[in-house]
XYZ file of C-alpha atoms in Angstrom:
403
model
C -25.994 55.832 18.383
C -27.845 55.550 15.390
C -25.412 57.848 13.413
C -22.293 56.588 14.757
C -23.395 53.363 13.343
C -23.963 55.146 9.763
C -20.934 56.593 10.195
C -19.348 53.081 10.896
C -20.819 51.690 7.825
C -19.393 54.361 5.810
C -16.235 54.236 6.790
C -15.915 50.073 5.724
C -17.416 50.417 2.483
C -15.639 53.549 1.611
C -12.555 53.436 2.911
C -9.329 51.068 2.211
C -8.672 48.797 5.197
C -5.302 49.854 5.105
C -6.656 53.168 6.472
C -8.718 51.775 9.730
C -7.751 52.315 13.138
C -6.990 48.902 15.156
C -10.391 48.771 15.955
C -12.754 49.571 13.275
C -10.655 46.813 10.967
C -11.286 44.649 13.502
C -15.564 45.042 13.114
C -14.881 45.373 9.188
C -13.448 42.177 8.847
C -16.263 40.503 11.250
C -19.003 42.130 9.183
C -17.477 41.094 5.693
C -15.529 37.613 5.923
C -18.443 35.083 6.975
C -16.783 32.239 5.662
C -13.981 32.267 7.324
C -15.478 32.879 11.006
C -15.683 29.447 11.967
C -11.926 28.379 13.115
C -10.492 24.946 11.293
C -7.780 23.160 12.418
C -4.876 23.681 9.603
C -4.095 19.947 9.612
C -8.039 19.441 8.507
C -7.016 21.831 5.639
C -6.115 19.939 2.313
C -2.843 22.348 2.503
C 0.541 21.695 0.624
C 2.857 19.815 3.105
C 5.395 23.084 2.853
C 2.395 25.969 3.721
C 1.222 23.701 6.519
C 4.904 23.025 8.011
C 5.758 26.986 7.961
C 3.023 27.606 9.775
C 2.536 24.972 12.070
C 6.725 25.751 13.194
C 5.407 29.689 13.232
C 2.852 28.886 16.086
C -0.286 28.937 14.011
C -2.548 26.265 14.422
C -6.210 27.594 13.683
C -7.334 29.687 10.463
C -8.055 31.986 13.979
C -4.418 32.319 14.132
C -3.834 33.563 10.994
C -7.323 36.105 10.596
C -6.243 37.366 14.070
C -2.502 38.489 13.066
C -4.070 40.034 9.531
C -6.148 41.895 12.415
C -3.220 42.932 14.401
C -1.672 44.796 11.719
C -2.456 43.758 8.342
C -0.747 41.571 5.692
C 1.976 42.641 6.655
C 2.362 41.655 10.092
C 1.023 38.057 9.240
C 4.337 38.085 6.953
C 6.680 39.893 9.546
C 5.449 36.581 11.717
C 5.668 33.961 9.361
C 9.322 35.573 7.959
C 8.480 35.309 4.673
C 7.937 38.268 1.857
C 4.674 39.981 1.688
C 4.048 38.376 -1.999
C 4.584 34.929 0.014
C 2.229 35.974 2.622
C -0.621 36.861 -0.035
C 0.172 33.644 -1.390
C -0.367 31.798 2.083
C -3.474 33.320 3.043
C -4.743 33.101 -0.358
C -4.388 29.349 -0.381
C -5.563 28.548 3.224
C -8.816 31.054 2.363
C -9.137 28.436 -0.873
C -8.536 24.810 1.030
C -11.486 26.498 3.750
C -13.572 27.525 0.856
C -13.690 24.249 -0.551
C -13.968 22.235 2.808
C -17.078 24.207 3.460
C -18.219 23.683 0.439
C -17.684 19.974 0.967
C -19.003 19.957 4.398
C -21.297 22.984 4.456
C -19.195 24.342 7.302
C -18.831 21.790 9.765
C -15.349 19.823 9.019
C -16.799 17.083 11.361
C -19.464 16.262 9.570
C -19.753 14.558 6.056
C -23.542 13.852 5.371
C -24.364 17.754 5.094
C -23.640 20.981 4.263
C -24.806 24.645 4.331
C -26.063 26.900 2.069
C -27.597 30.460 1.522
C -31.464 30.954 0.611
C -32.012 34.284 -1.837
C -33.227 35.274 1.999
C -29.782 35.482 2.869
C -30.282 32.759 5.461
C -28.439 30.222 6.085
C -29.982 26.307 5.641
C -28.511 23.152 6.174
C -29.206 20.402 3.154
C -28.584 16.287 3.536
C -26.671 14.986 1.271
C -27.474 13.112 -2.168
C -29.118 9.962 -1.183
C -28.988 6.533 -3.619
C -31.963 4.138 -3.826
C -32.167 0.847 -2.837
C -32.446 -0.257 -6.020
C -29.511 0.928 -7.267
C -27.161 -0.030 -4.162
C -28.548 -3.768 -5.263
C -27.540 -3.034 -9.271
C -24.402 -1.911 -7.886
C -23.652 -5.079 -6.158
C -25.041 -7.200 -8.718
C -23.057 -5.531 -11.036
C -19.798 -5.954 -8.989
C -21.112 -9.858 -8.604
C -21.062 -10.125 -12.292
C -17.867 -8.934 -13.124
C -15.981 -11.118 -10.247
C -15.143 -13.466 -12.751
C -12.823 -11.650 -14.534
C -11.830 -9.469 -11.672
C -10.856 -11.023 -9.166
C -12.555 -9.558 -5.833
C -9.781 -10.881 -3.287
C -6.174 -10.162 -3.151
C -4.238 -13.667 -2.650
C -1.766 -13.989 0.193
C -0.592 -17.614 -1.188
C -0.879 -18.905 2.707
C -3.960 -21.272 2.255
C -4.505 -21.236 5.778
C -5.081 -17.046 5.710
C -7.219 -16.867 1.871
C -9.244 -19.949 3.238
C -9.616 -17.829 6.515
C -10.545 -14.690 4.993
C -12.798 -16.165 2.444
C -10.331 -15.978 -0.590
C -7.651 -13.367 0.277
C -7.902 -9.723 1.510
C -11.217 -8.563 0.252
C -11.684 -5.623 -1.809
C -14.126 -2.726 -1.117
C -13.131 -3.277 2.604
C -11.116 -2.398 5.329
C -9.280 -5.019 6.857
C -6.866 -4.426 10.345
C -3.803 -6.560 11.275
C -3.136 -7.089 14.916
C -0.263 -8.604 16.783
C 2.755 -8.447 19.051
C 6.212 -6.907 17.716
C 7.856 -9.479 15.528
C 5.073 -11.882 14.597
C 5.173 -11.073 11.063
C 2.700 -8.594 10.205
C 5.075 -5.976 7.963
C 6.167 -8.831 5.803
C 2.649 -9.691 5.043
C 1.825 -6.197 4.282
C 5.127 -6.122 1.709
C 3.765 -9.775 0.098
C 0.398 -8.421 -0.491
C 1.921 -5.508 -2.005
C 4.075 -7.738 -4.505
C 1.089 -10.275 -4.943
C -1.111 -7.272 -5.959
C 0.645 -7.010 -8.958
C -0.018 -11.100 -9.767
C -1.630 -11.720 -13.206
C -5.328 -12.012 -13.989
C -4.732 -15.419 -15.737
C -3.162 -16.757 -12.321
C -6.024 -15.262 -9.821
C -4.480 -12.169 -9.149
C -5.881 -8.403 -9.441
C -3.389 -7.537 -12.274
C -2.670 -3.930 -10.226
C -0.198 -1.653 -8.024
C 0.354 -1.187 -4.201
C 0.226 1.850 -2.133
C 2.389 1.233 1.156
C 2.259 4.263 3.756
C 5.766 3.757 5.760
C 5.039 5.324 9.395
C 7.731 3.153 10.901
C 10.704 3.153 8.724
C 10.630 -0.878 8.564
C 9.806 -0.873 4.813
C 12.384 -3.203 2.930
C 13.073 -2.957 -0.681
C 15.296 -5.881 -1.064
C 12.975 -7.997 0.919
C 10.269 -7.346 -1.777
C 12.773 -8.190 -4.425
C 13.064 -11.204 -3.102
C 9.013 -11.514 -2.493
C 9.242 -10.906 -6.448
C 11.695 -12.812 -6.968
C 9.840 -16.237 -5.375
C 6.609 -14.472 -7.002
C 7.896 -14.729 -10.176
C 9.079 -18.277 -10.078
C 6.394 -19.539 -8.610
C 4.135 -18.086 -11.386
C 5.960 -19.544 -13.896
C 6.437 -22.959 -12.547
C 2.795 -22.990 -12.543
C 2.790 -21.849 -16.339
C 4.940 -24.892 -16.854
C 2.574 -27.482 -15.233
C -0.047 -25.970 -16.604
C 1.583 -26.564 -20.167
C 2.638 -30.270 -19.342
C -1.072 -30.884 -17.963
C -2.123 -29.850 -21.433
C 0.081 -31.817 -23.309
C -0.637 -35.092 -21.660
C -4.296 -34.818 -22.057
C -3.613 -34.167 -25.502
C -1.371 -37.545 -25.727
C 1.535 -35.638 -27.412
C 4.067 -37.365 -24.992
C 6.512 -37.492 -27.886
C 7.047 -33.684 -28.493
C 6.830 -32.969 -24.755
C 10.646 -32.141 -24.753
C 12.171 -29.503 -22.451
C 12.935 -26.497 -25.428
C 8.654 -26.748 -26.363
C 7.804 -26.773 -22.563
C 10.234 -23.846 -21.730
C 8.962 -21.844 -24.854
C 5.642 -22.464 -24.076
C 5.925 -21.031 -20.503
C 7.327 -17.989 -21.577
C 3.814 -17.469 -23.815
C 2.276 -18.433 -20.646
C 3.936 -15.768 -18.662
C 2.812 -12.112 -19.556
C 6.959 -10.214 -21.076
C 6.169 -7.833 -18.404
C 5.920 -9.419 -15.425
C 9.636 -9.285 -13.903
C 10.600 -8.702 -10.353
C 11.476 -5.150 -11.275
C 7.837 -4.351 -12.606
C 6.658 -5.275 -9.502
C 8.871 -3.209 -7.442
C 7.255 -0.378 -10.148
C 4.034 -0.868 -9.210
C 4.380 -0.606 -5.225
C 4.437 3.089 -4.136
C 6.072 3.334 -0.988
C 5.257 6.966 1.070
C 7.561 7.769 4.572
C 5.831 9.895 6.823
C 7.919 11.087 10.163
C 4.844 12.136 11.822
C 1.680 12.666 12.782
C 0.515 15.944 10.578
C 2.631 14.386 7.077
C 0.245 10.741 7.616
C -2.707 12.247 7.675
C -2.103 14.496 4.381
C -0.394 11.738 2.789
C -3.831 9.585 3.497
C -5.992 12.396 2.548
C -3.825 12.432 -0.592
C -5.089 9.219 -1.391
C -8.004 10.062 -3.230
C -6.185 12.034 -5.570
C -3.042 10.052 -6.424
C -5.258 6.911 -6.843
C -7.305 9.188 -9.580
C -4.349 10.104 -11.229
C -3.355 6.404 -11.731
C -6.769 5.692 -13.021
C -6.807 8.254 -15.776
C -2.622 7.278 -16.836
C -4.233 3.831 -17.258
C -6.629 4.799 -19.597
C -4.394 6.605 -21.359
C -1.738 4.042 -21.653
C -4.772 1.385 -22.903
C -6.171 4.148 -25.550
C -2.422 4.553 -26.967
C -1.999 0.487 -27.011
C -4.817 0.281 -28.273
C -3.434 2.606 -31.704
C 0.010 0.860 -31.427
C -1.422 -2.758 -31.690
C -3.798 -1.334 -34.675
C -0.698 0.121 -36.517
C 1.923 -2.006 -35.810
C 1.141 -5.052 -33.691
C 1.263 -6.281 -30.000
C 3.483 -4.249 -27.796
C 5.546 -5.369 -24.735
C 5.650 -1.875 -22.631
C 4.814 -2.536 -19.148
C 0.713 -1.836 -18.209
C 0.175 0.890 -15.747
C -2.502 -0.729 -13.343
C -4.651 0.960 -11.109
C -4.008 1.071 -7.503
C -5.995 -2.095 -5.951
C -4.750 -2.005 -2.448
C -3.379 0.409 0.263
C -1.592 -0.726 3.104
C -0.634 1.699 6.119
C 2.050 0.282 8.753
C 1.540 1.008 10.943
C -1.711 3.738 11.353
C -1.377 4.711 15.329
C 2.858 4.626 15.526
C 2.989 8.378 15.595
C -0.088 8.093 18.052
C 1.874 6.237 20.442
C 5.012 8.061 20.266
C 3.447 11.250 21.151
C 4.576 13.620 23.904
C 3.071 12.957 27.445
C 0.074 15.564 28.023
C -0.995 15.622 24.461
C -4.778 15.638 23.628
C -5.798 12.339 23.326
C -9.031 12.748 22.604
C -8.590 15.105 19.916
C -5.966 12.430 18.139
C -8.770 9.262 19.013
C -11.370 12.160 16.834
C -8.757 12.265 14.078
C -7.825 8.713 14.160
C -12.104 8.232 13.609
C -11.800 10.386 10.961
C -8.919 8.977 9.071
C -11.114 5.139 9.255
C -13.705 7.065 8.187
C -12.307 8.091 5.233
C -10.467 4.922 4.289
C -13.838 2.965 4.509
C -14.623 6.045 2.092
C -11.927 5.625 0.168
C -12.007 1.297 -0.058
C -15.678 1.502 -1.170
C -15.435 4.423 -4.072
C -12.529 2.982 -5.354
C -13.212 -0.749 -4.995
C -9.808 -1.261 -3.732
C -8.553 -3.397 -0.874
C -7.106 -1.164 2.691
C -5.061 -2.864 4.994
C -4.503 -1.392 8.256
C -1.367 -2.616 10.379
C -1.961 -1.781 14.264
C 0.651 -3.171 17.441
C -0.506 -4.932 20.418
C 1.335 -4.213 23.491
C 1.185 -5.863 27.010
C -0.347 -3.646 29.496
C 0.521 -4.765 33.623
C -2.276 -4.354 35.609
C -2.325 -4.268 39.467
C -0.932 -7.514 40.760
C 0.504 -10.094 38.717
C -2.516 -9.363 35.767
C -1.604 -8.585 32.522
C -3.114 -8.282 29.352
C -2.429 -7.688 25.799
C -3.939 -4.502 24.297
């Protein structure tokens, strides 16, 4: 026994795998691929929409799937069963071994979990760390920090609706997650679209000064109605410019050169050049997802489009900033960092699932997708608004009740 298990580990550090029997690749590639033991769900996996719809219509669901058909019979077979070329299939695997790498590495090996990870001792064994932990101290410098700059940062996203900003303590809060409920037709996509174009309001007027992120799960996004949003936005904005410059002029007792030419050019100063109804459509980034698998990597996306905006702000500030020292004030149109996220509605594709699904492994995902948008809310300081339906539910009797 003892030699047959010498002769065992001879043969997989010796010889090519493409030269095992069935059975002695399958105990190579337990003894040699730890990592990739532990079977993830491929819609866990940060993969490219395209890897993750080939495979998901080729019947693999699991990074199981996938290990067990390189078992079978190699690369090979996994591209015979994925029809796609053998360079393809390299590619493939290649990328889903990366996306698990760097989950684990994330998570320590345990994609439902978030607050630790795994790593190897110079033992060899395996030990499971907490994550990095923040004083108390520095949560309060945070806040106070925050506190400090609310002046000129607004931390509320205006609805213009006193009734809802006097509700809601000044608008739809920032660093926070905030759901809409209702029945069909009571209103709650249109005030998803007007926060959207309000988010782009200037700081002089009380607004954030940024761009929208609207996730479109229902197809009832409407362009022209946030043209017209903008439109009354825009207006509104700078009949407010104009009062303001009339207010000014009276106190000043100027009555005689209060004509209408000095009061319309003195709105226009009022009023930053940029800020047109087609700038605001600019900043609103509308995403359609048709299902279930495309919203959750379009949320999980998130992070890294909302990055991505950050860092073309700071370059677009850096090269104003040489512009206005060369040759004067510019009027090009600010890229703003993304200060809200709306998703309309989050459980649609939920709901319109086939009968028999498993629920409870879409109520675990649906956890984990508020538990990254509380994530994502907090590190961003941004404002998420979640759209959810309420439907009537008939109970036994005459009984009913909205859910």
């Amino acid at each position: 026994y003892i030699c047959f298990l010498l002769h065992l580990h001879i043969i997989s550090k010796y010889i090519p795998p493409s030269f095992y029997p069935q059975n002695l690749f399958i105990l190579n590639f337990n003894m040699t691929n730890n990592n990739t033991a532990v079977p993830m769900k491929l819609s866990n996996l940060p993969l490219r929409p395209s890897t993750l719809s080939l495979l998901l219509r080729r019947g693999f669901t699991t990074t199981m799937d996938i290990e067990q058909s390189k078992q079978d019979g190699g690369i090979s077979n996994f591209a015979a069963e994925v029809n796609c070329s053998i360079k393809d299939a390299f590619r493939i695997v290649r990328e889903v071994e990366e996306c698990q790498r760097r989950l684990l590495g994330d998570n320590g090996g345990d994609v439902n979990s978030s607050s630790s990870f795994q790593s190897k001792n110079k033992y060899g064994t395996t030990t499971t760390q907490s994550s990095k932990s923040m004083t108390a101290a520095a949560i309060l410098q945070n806040t106070s920090s925050s506190s400090a700059a609310s002046s000129s940062d607004p931390r509320h996203i205006i609805t213009f609706c006193r009734t809802i900003d006097s509700l809601l303590g000044g608008g739809f809060a920032r660093s926070e997650v905030t759901e809409l409920c209702g029945i069909p037709g009571i209103g709650k996509t249109q005030l998803g679209m007007q926060l959207c174009v309000d988010a782009r309001l200037p700081r002089i007027y009380g607004g954030v000064e940024g761009e929208a992120v609207y996730i479109d799960t229902e197809g009832s996004f409407s362009p022209e109605r946030c043209y017209t949003m903008a439109q009354a936005l825009v207006k509104h904005v700078q009949a407010s410019a104009a009062r303001r410059e009339q207010q000014r002029l009276m106190r000043q007792r100027q009555q005689q050169l209060t004509t209408t030419a000095t009061a319309a050019t003195t709105t226009k100063s009022l009023v930053p050049s940029w800020f047109n109804p087609n700038t605001i459509l600019n900043g609103i980034h509308v995403f359609r997802v048709h299902d279930e698998t495309s919203q959750t990597l379009t949320i999980k996306h998130l992070e890294q489009f909302i990055k991505g905006r950050q860092e073309d702000c700071l370059t677009q500030k850096e090269r104003q900033k040489q512009q206005q020292h060369q040759e004067g004030k510019t009027g090009e149109m600010p890229i703003a960092p993304i200060k809200i996220v709306i998703i309309d509605s989050i459980a649609f594709h939920y709901r319109s699932s086939i009968s028999g699904a498993d629920y409870k492994a879409r109520t675990r995902s649906l956890a984990e997708i508020s538990s990254f948008l509380s994530h994502l809310a907090t590190a961003f300081d941004i404002a998420v608004v979640v759209i959810n339906q309420m439907t009537t539910k008939v109970g036994s009797g005459s009984s009913a009740d909205v859910v």
